[in-house]
Amino acid sequence: TAEVQALVRLANEHRVPLWPISRGKNFGYGAAAPRLAGSVVVDLGRMNRILDVDVARAHCVLEPGVGFYDLYAFLQKEKLPLWMSIPGNAWGSVIGNALERGMGMSPYGDHCERLCGMEVVLPDGELVRTGNGAMANGALWHLAHHGFGPSWDPMFMQSSLGIVCKAGMWLIPEPEATAQAMLHLEGIDDLAWAVDVLGALRLQRVIEHVVVVFNYLEQAFLVSQRADWYQGKGPMPDDVIAQVIAKLGIGYWSIPLRLYGYEETVDANIRVIQKALAPHLAKPVEFQKWRRGEPIENSAANIPSVLSLQAINWYGGRGGHIGFSPLLPLDGRRALEQFRANKARYAEAGLDYNTTFGIAERFLVNINMLLYDRDNADQCARVTRLFDTLVEDSRQRGYPEYRTHLDFMDRVAGTFDYGDHALRRLNERVKDALDPNGILAPGKQGVWPRAFRGLSASAPAAEGASPAARR
Ligand code: ADP
């Protein structure tokens, strides 16, 4: 941490922009690349100590380089009764992912909400501890979010206002039992009722995790490539999609459902879910149960995996992807409209549509991947145009992106336009006050410090993972 402070001071002296990363596996959103070419990437990957694990109060304290695999391996090796929440791509770090507001399919799936108490190097090199860590001997640093006065943890999420060198992360106390089921729904229109019925169960906290509704392609790319099914141009026709679904024995939609808790409550919740689904299904959904002591692999615990990255092989070649990730209100009708509209946009661009709708209590996270072959210039150009179109569609519907790729940060920031971009002006005032030389992550999330302002429209991103960076 002292070295990070020294580096930040040096950067101020020489006016060199820095771009901190934890493990740089922010795939689909820019990976390790900085927003501004010429930035020095501060790779914190070697700050990878697990500083503390507190079983009784179910949390840990981590340095930013600790990966999901590292923490999982540690908890398993030490046989600690603590579970983690893990995003689809588990290659990255626990802290980096949470700072970016990543999500997982566990009861603690909204990762930034479980980050509690940080140690941060500010853009001038000063070190602060947030929340109750501001008491030098604070006993509640990683246990209670709020200290005395304003809370600053959220200020360091998706921001360019500090380098987080340490943070507390809440862990899931191992439950007595879990149960899980996979729901396969045949018809595209089933999305609407599924969101409404499962959303109501989520809102009542019968289901406690982000319920992710995957479309067929999210299953197909795990085990095959497009060319295995179809070699023609344009999006895969519906009759081919029907063959994929039949061959893989899935639905158009697949929805993993998971329950956690005491055996009695898990059993009761299974009955509640079966009753809610009964009017829509030919036969009751079957749950597989797990009890403490049985192998964790059979439970509904999150286990790190990078299988989802198989997506980039769909078109073959040097695969890449960018994520288009708007939020919608929890509403089945709106979800179906969004699905149809996006699918049509993908078809206009000649691309297959893959999507997930995550039910996150009061809202839906609609993660759409745009897949491409990096060596196919025409496809890259179509992906870039499609992304621009989707952002504009989303703006018109009032659906915000919760996260975006480097190349589109200015564009997405521009959609938060209330009061003639009052939020941008607030962001800039705070940025200039804390980082007068503009050395920390200039341009991140579309916030440009005074020193670089005006560059935003034209600034090329550093060579990133996206097709746009290659224009
Ligand atoms: P991961 O660890 O999941 O691979 P990254 O290291 O790619 O995640 O981080 C994603 C983004 O989050 C970075 O580009 C950076 O903007 C921000 N970030 C990550 N770690 C930190 C940190 N320790 N301090 C401040 N910002 C960070």
Coordinates of C-alpha atoms and ligand atoms in Angstrom, one line a residue:
T1 CA 0.0 0.0 0.0
A2 CA 2.9 2.3 0.8
E3 CA 4.2 1.6 -2.7
V4 CA 0.9 2.4 -4.3
Q5 CA 0.9 5.7 -2.4
A6 CA 4.4 6.5 -3.6
L7 CA 3.4 5.7 -7.2
V8 CA 0.4 7.9 -7.0
R9 CA 2.5 10.8 -5.7
L10 CA 5.0 10.2 -8.5
A11 CA 2.2 10.2 -11.1
N12 CA 1.0 13.6 -9.7
E13 CA 4.5 15.0 -10.0
H14 CA 4.9 13.9 -13.6
R15 CA 1.2 14.2 -14.6
V16 CA 1.0 10.6 -15.8
P17 CA -2.4 9.0 -15.7
L18 CA -2.7 5.7 -13.8
W19 CA -5.2 2.9 -14.4
P20 CA -5.6 0.5 -11.4
I21 CA -6.7 -3.0 -12.0
S22 CA -7.0 -5.9 -9.6
R23 CA -6.6 -8.9 -11.9
G24 CA -7.7 -7.3 -15.2
K25 CA -10.2 -10.0 -16.1
N26 CA -13.0 -7.6 -16.6
F27 CA -13.8 -9.4 -19.9
G28 CA -16.5 -7.9 -22.1
Y29 CA -16.0 -4.5 -20.6
G30 CA -12.4 -3.8 -21.5
A31 CA -10.3 -6.4 -19.5
A32 CA -7.1 -4.8 -18.3
A33 CA -7.0 -2.0 -20.8
P34 CA -7.1 1.7 -19.6
R35 CA -9.7 4.1 -21.1
L36 CA -7.0 6.5 -22.2
A37 CA -4.0 5.4 -24.3
G38 CA -0.8 6.3 -22.6
S39 CA -2.0 5.5 -19.1
V40 CA 0.2 3.4 -16.8
V41 CA -1.7 0.3 -15.7
V42 CA -1.3 -0.3 -12.0
D43 CA -1.6 -4.1 -11.7
L44 CA -2.5 -5.0 -8.1
G45 CA -2.6 -8.7 -8.9
R46 CA 0.4 -9.4 -6.6
M47 CA -1.3 -7.9 -3.6
N48 CA -3.0 -11.2 -3.2
R49 CA -3.1 -11.9 0.6
I50 CA -6.2 -13.1 2.4
L51 CA -5.7 -11.0 5.4
D52 CA -8.4 -12.3 7.7
V53 CA -11.3 -14.7 7.7
D54 CA -13.9 -14.5 10.5
V55 CA -16.1 -17.5 10.6
A56 CA -18.4 -16.4 13.4
R57 CA -19.3 -13.2 11.6
A58 CA -19.0 -14.7 8.1
H59 CA -16.6 -12.3 6.4
C60 CA -13.1 -11.9 5.1
V61 CA -10.6 -9.1 4.5
L62 CA -8.8 -9.3 1.2
E63 CA -6.2 -7.5 -0.9
P64 CA -7.3 -6.7 -4.4
G65 CA -5.3 -9.4 -6.1
V66 CA -7.1 -12.3 -4.4
G67 CA -9.0 -14.2 -7.1
F68 CA -12.2 -16.1 -6.7
Y69 CA -10.3 -19.4 -7.2
D70 CA -7.8 -18.3 -4.5
L71 CA -10.4 -17.6 -1.9
Y72 CA -12.4 -20.7 -2.8
A73 CA -9.4 -22.9 -2.5
F74 CA -8.5 -21.4 0.8
L75 CA -11.9 -21.9 2.3
Q76 CA -12.0 -25.5 1.1
K77 CA -8.5 -26.3 2.3
E78 CA -9.2 -24.9 5.7
K79 CA -12.6 -26.6 5.8
L80 CA -14.3 -23.3 6.8
P81 CA -18.1 -23.3 6.7
L82 CA -18.2 -20.2 4.5
W83 CA -19.5 -19.9 1.0
M84 CA -18.8 -17.3 -1.6
S85 CA -20.8 -15.5 -4.3
I86 CA -19.1 -15.9 -7.6
P87 CA -19.8 -14.3 -11.0
G88 CA -20.1 -16.3 -14.3
N89 CA -16.5 -15.6 -15.2
A90 CA -14.5 -16.5 -12.0
W91 CA -11.1 -15.6 -13.3
G92 CA -11.1 -12.2 -11.8
S93 CA -10.7 -10.9 -8.3
V94 CA -13.3 -10.7 -5.5
I95 CA -12.6 -7.0 -4.9
G96 CA -12.2 -5.9 -8.5
N97 CA -15.5 -7.6 -9.5
A98 CA -17.4 -6.1 -6.5
L99 CA -16.0 -2.6 -7.3
E100 CA -17.4 -3.0 -10.8
R101 CA -20.7 -4.1 -9.3
G102 CA -20.4 -7.6 -10.6
M103 CA -23.1 -10.1 -9.9
G104 CA -23.4 -13.8 -9.0
M105 CA -26.2 -16.4 -8.7
S106 CA -26.1 -16.7 -4.9
P107 CA -28.0 -15.1 -2.1
Y108 CA -25.2 -12.5 -1.9
G109 CA -25.3 -12.0 -5.7
D110 CA -25.2 -8.2 -5.6
H111 CA -21.5 -8.2 -4.8
C112 CA -21.0 -4.5 -4.2
E113 CA -23.6 -4.6 -1.5
R114 CA -21.5 -7.1 0.4
L115 CA -18.3 -5.2 0.2
C116 CA -17.9 -3.6 3.6
G117 CA -15.1 -1.2 4.8
M118 CA -12.2 -0.3 2.6
E119 CA -8.6 1.0 2.7
V120 CA -8.1 3.4 -0.2
V121 CA -5.3 5.4 -1.6
L122 CA -6.8 8.7 -2.8
P123 CA -5.6 10.5 -5.9
D124 CA -3.2 12.7 -3.9
G125 CA -1.6 9.7 -2.2
E126 CA -3.4 10.0 1.1
L127 CA -4.7 6.8 2.7
V128 CA -8.2 6.6 4.2
R129 CA -10.2 3.9 5.8
T130 CA -13.9 4.1 5.1
G131 CA -16.9 3.5 7.5
N132 CA -16.0 2.3 10.9
G133 CA -12.4 1.7 9.9
A134 CA -12.0 5.5 10.3
M135 CA -11.7 4.7 14.1
A136 CA -8.1 3.7 14.4
N137 CA -9.0 0.7 16.6
G138 CA -12.4 0.3 14.9
A139 CA -14.0 -3.1 15.8
L140 CA -16.8 -2.8 13.3
W141 CA -14.9 -1.9 10.2
H142 CA -16.0 -4.9 8.1
L143 CA -19.2 -5.6 10.0
A144 CA -21.4 -2.5 9.6
H145 CA -21.5 -0.5 6.4
H146 CA -22.0 2.9 7.9
G147 CA -19.8 4.8 10.2
F148 CA -20.5 8.3 11.5
G149 CA -21.5 10.9 8.8
P150 CA -21.4 10.2 5.1
S151 CA -20.6 6.7 3.8
W152 CA -17.9 6.6 1.2
D153 CA -17.7 3.0 0.2
P154 CA -19.9 3.5 -2.9
M155 CA -17.8 6.4 -4.0
F156 CA -15.0 4.0 -4.9
M157 CA -17.2 1.7 -7.0
Q158 CA -17.1 2.2 -10.8
S159 CA -15.1 5.3 -10.0
S160 CA -11.8 7.0 -10.5
L161 CA -11.5 8.4 -7.0
G162 CA -9.2 6.0 -5.3
I163 CA -7.2 2.8 -5.5
V164 CA -8.7 0.2 -3.1
C165 CA -5.9 -1.7 -1.5
K166 CA -7.9 -3.7 1.0
A167 CA -11.6 -4.4 1.7
G168 CA -13.9 -6.5 3.7
M169 CA -16.2 -9.0 1.9
W170 CA -19.2 -10.7 3.5
L171 CA -19.4 -14.4 3.0
I172 CA -22.3 -16.8 3.1
P173 CA -22.6 -18.9 6.3
E174 CA -22.8 -22.5 5.0
P175 CA -26.4 -23.5 5.2
E176 CA -27.8 -26.7 6.6
A177 CA -29.3 -27.7 3.3
T178 CA -29.8 -26.6 -0.3
A179 CA -32.0 -27.6 -3.1
Q180 CA -31.7 -26.9 -6.8
A181 CA -33.6 -27.4 -9.9
M182 CA -33.3 -26.6 -13.6
L183 CA -36.4 -25.2 -15.2
H184 CA -36.6 -25.6 -19.0
L185 CA -39.3 -23.5 -20.8
E186 CA -40.1 -24.2 -24.4
G187 CA -41.7 -21.1 -25.7
I188 CA -40.1 -17.7 -26.1
D189 CA -43.3 -16.1 -24.6
D190 CA -42.8 -18.1 -21.4
L191 CA -40.3 -15.4 -20.5
A192 CA -43.1 -13.1 -19.5
W193 CA -44.8 -15.3 -16.9
A194 CA -41.5 -16.8 -15.7
V195 CA -40.3 -13.3 -14.8
D196 CA -43.5 -12.4 -13.1
V197 CA -43.9 -15.6 -11.1
L198 CA -40.3 -16.1 -10.1
G199 CA -40.0 -12.3 -9.6
A200 CA -42.8 -12.5 -7.0
L201 CA -41.1 -15.4 -5.2
R202 CA -37.9 -13.4 -5.3
L203 CA -39.5 -10.3 -3.9
Q204 CA -41.0 -12.4 -1.1
R205 CA -37.5 -13.8 -0.5
V206 CA -38.7 -17.4 -1.0
I207 CA -35.9 -17.4 -3.6
E208 CA -33.0 -15.4 -2.3
H209 CA -30.6 -15.5 -5.3
V210 CA -30.5 -13.5 -8.5
V211 CA -32.6 -15.9 -10.7
V212 CA -31.0 -16.0 -14.1
V213 CA -33.1 -16.8 -17.2
F214 CA -30.7 -18.1 -19.9
N215 CA -31.7 -18.3 -23.5
Y216 CA -30.8 -21.4 -25.6
L217 CA -27.6 -19.9 -27.0
E218 CA -26.2 -19.5 -23.5
Q219 CA -26.4 -23.3 -23.2
A220 CA -25.5 -24.1 -26.8
F221 CA -22.1 -22.2 -26.7
L222 CA -21.0 -24.2 -23.7
V223 CA -20.9 -27.4 -25.8
S224 CA -20.8 -26.4 -29.5
Q225 CA -19.9 -23.8 -32.0
R226 CA -22.3 -22.1 -34.5
A227 CA -20.7 -24.0 -37.4
D228 CA -21.8 -27.3 -35.8
W229 CA -25.4 -26.3 -36.5
Y230 CA -25.4 -23.8 -39.3
Q231 CA -23.0 -22.4 -41.8
G232 CA -25.2 -19.8 -43.6
K233 CA -24.9 -16.1 -43.3
G234 CA -27.2 -13.9 -41.1
P235 CA -28.7 -15.0 -37.8
M236 CA -29.4 -18.7 -37.3
P237 CA -32.9 -19.4 -38.6
D238 CA -35.6 -20.4 -36.1
D239 CA -35.9 -24.0 -37.4
V240 CA -32.2 -24.5 -36.7
I241 CA -32.6 -23.0 -33.3
A242 CA -35.4 -25.5 -32.7
Q243 CA -33.0 -28.4 -33.7
V244 CA -30.4 -27.1 -31.3
I245 CA -33.0 -27.0 -28.5
A246 CA -34.2 -30.5 -29.2
K247 CA -30.8 -32.0 -29.6
L248 CA -29.5 -30.5 -26.4
G249 CA -32.7 -31.4 -24.5
I250 CA -33.1 -27.9 -23.2
G251 CA -35.8 -25.2 -23.5
Y252 CA -35.7 -21.9 -25.3
W253 CA -35.1 -20.7 -21.7
S254 CA -33.3 -22.5 -18.9
I255 CA -33.5 -21.3 -15.4
P256 CA -31.5 -22.6 -12.5
L257 CA -33.4 -22.3 -9.2
R258 CA -31.6 -22.6 -5.8
L259 CA -32.7 -22.7 -2.2
Y260 CA -30.6 -22.3 0.9
G261 CA -31.3 -22.6 4.6
Y262 CA -32.5 -25.0 7.2
E263 CA -33.9 -28.2 5.9
E264 CA -37.4 -27.5 7.1
T265 CA -37.5 -24.1 5.4
V266 CA -35.9 -25.5 2.2
D267 CA -38.6 -28.2 2.0
A268 CA -41.3 -25.6 2.7
N269 CA -40.0 -23.3 0.0
I270 CA -39.9 -26.2 -2.5
R271 CA -43.6 -26.6 -2.0
V272 CA -44.3 -22.9 -2.3
I273 CA -42.4 -22.8 -5.6
Q274 CA -44.0 -25.9 -7.0
K275 CA -47.4 -24.4 -6.2
A276 CA -46.6 -21.1 -7.8
L277 CA -45.3 -22.8 -11.0
A278 CA -48.0 -25.5 -11.2
P279 CA -50.4 -23.6 -13.4
H280 CA -47.7 -23.1 -16.0
L281 CA -46.0 -26.5 -16.1
A282 CA -47.1 -30.0 -17.2
K283 CA -45.3 -31.7 -14.3
P284 CA -43.8 -30.3 -11.1
V285 CA -40.3 -29.1 -11.2
E286 CA -38.0 -31.5 -9.4
F287 CA -35.4 -30.3 -6.9
Q288 CA -32.2 -32.1 -5.9
K289 CA -31.4 -31.8 -2.3
W290 CA -28.1 -31.5 -0.5
R291 CA -27.3 -31.7 3.2
R292 CA -24.3 -30.4 5.1
G293 CA -21.5 -33.0 5.0
E294 CA -22.2 -34.1 1.5
P295 CA -19.8 -33.1 -1.3
I296 CA -20.1 -29.3 -1.9
E297 CA -20.2 -30.1 -5.7
N298 CA -23.7 -31.5 -5.2
S299 CA -24.9 -28.4 -3.4
A300 CA -26.2 -25.1 -4.6
A301 CA -23.0 -23.4 -3.5
N302 CA -21.3 -21.2 -6.1
I303 CA -18.1 -22.9 -7.4
P304 CA -15.6 -20.9 -9.5
S305 CA -15.8 -21.6 -13.2
V306 CA -14.7 -20.0 -16.4
L307 CA -17.0 -22.1 -18.6
S308 CA -19.0 -19.1 -19.6
L309 CA -16.0 -17.7 -21.5
Q310 CA -16.7 -20.5 -24.0
A311 CA -19.1 -18.0 -25.5
I312 CA -16.2 -16.4 -27.5
N313 CA -15.7 -19.6 -29.5
W314 CA -19.2 -19.4 -31.0
Y315 CA -18.2 -17.8 -34.3
G316 CA -14.7 -19.4 -34.2
G317 CA -11.5 -17.5 -35.0
R318 CA -10.0 -15.2 -32.5
G319 CA -13.1 -14.8 -30.4
G320 CA -14.2 -11.7 -28.5
H321 CA -17.2 -10.3 -26.8
I322 CA -18.6 -7.2 -25.3
G323 CA -21.4 -7.0 -22.9
F324 CA -24.5 -4.8 -23.3
S325 CA -26.1 -4.8 -19.9
P326 CA -29.2 -2.6 -19.3
L327 CA -31.5 -2.8 -16.2
L328 CA -35.2 -3.1 -16.6
P329 CA -38.0 -2.8 -14.0
L330 CA -39.1 -6.2 -12.7
D331 CA -41.9 -6.9 -15.2
G332 CA -42.5 -9.9 -17.5
R333 CA -44.2 -7.9 -20.2
R334 CA -41.3 -5.5 -20.5
A335 CA -38.8 -8.3 -20.5
L336 CA -40.5 -10.0 -23.4
E337 CA -40.7 -6.7 -25.3
Q338 CA -37.0 -6.1 -24.6
F339 CA -36.2 -9.6 -25.8
R340 CA -38.1 -9.2 -29.1
A341 CA -36.6 -5.8 -29.8
N342 CA -33.0 -6.8 -29.1
K343 CA -33.4 -10.0 -31.1
A344 CA -34.6 -8.0 -34.1
R345 CA -31.6 -5.6 -33.7
Y346 CA -29.2 -8.6 -33.6
A347 CA -30.9 -10.0 -36.7
E348 CA -30.5 -6.6 -38.5
A349 CA -26.8 -6.9 -37.7
G350 CA -26.7 -10.5 -38.9
L351 CA -25.9 -11.9 -35.5
D352 CA -27.3 -14.6 -33.3
Y353 CA -28.9 -13.3 -30.1
N354 CA -27.7 -14.6 -26.8
T355 CA -29.1 -13.1 -23.6
T356 CA -29.9 -13.6 -19.9
F357 CA -32.4 -11.9 -17.7
G358 CA -31.3 -11.8 -14.1
I359 CA -34.2 -11.3 -11.6
A360 CA -32.6 -9.1 -8.9
E361 CA -35.5 -8.4 -6.6
R362 CA -37.1 -5.2 -8.0
F363 CA -35.3 -5.0 -11.3
L364 CA -33.9 -7.2 -14.1
V365 CA -30.4 -7.3 -15.3
N366 CA -30.5 -8.0 -19.0
I367 CA -27.0 -9.1 -20.0
N368 CA -26.6 -9.4 -23.8
M369 CA -23.3 -10.6 -25.2
L370 CA -22.2 -9.4 -28.6
L371 CA -19.9 -12.1 -29.9
Y372 CA -17.5 -11.8 -32.8
D373 CA -14.4 -13.0 -34.4
R374 CA -11.8 -10.3 -33.9
D375 CA -10.3 -11.0 -37.3
N376 CA -13.6 -10.5 -39.1
A377 CA -13.5 -6.8 -39.8
D378 CA -17.0 -6.7 -41.2
Q379 CA -18.5 -8.5 -38.2
C380 CA -16.6 -6.2 -35.8
A381 CA -18.0 -3.1 -37.6
R382 CA -21.5 -4.6 -37.4
V383 CA -21.1 -5.3 -33.6
T384 CA -20.0 -1.7 -33.0
R385 CA -22.9 -0.3 -34.9
L386 CA -25.3 -2.7 -33.1
F387 CA -23.9 -1.6 -29.7
D388 CA -24.5 2.0 -30.5
T389 CA -28.1 1.2 -31.6
L390 CA -28.8 -0.8 -28.5
V391 CA -27.6 2.0 -26.2
E392 CA -29.9 4.5 -28.1
D393 CA -32.9 2.1 -27.9
S394 CA -32.2 1.7 -24.2
R395 CA -32.0 5.4 -23.6
Q396 CA -35.4 5.8 -25.2
R397 CA -36.9 3.2 -23.0
G398 CA -35.4 4.7 -19.8
Y399 CA -33.3 1.6 -19.2
P400 CA -29.8 2.4 -17.8
E401 CA -26.7 0.3 -18.5
Y402 CA -25.3 -0.9 -15.2
R403 CA -21.8 -1.3 -16.6
T404 CA -20.2 -0.9 -20.0
H405 CA -17.1 -1.4 -22.1
L406 CA -14.4 1.3 -22.1
D407 CA -15.2 2.3 -25.7
F408 CA -18.8 3.1 -24.8
M409 CA -18.4 4.8 -21.4
D410 CA -18.8 8.3 -22.7
R411 CA -21.9 7.3 -24.7
V412 CA -23.5 5.5 -21.8
A413 CA -22.6 8.3 -19.3
G414 CA -24.3 10.6 -21.8
T415 CA -27.6 8.8 -21.3
F416 CA -27.7 9.9 -17.7
D417 CA -28.9 13.3 -18.8
Y418 CA -31.4 14.7 -16.3
G419 CA -31.1 18.4 -15.7
D420 CA -28.9 18.9 -18.8
H421 CA -26.3 16.4 -17.5
A422 CA -26.3 17.6 -13.9
L423 CA -24.8 14.3 -12.7
R424 CA -21.9 14.7 -15.1
R425 CA -21.2 18.1 -13.7
L426 CA -21.4 16.8 -10.1
N427 CA -19.0 13.9 -11.1
E428 CA -16.6 16.4 -12.6
R429 CA -16.7 18.7 -9.6
V430 CA -15.9 15.8 -7.2
K431 CA -13.2 14.5 -9.6
D432 CA -11.5 17.9 -9.9
A433 CA -11.6 18.4 -6.1
L434 CA -10.1 15.0 -5.2
D435 CA -7.8 14.6 -8.3
P436 CA -6.8 18.1 -9.5
N437 CA -4.1 16.7 -11.8
G438 CA -6.5 14.1 -13.2
I439 CA -4.0 11.3 -12.8
L440 CA -6.4 8.5 -11.7
A441 CA -8.3 6.6 -14.3
P442 CA -9.2 9.6 -16.5
G443 CA -12.3 8.8 -18.6
K444 CA -13.5 5.9 -16.4
Q445 CA -17.3 5.7 -16.6
G446 CA -17.3 8.8 -18.8
V447 CA -15.9 11.1 -16.0
W448 CA -13.0 13.2 -17.4
P449 CA -10.9 15.3 -15.1
R450 CA -10.2 19.0 -16.0
A451 CA -6.8 18.2 -17.5
F452 CA -8.3 15.8 -20.1
R453 CA -11.8 17.3 -20.5
G454 CA -12.8 17.8 -24.1
L455 CA -10.9 14.8 -25.1
S456 CA -13.9 12.6 -24.3
A457 CA -15.5 12.6 -27.7
S458 CA -12.4 11.9 -29.6
A459 CA -10.1 10.1 -27.1
P460 CA -9.2 6.7 -28.5
A461 CA -9.3 3.9 -26.0
A462 CA -6.2 1.9 -25.5
E463 CA -6.1 -1.3 -27.4
G464 CA -8.9 -3.2 -25.7
A465 CA -10.8 -6.3 -26.3
S466 CA -13.6 -4.6 -28.2
P467 CA -14.0 -4.2 -32.0
A468 CA -14.4 -0.5 -31.6
A469 CA -10.9 -0.2 -30.2
R470 CA -9.7 -1.5 -33.6
R471 CA -11.5 1.0 -35.7
Ligands
ADP1 P1 -11.0 -8.4 -11.9 O1 -10.2 -8.4 -10.7 O2 -12.4 -8.9 -11.7 O3 -10.3 -9.0 -13.0 P2 -10.4 -5.8 -13.0 O4 -9.1 -5.8 -12.3 O5 -10.4 -6.0 -14.5 O6 -11.3 -6.9 -12.3 O7 -11.1 -4.5 -12.6 C1 -12.2 -4.0 -13.3 C2 -12.1 -2.4 -13.2 O8 -12.4 -2.1 -11.8 C3 -10.8 -1.8 -13.4 O9 -10.6 -1.5 -14.8 C4 -10.8 -0.6 -12.6 O10 -11.4 0.5 -13.2 C5 -11.6 -1.0 -11.4 N1 -10.8 -1.5 -10.3 C6 -10.4 -2.8 -10.1 N2 -9.7 -3.0 -9.0 C7 -9.6 -1.8 -8.5 C8 -8.9 -1.3 -7.3 N3 -8.3 -2.1 -6.4 N4 -9.0 0.0 -7.0 C9 -9.7 0.9 -7.8 N5 -10.3 0.5 -8.9 C10 -10.3 -0.8 -9.3

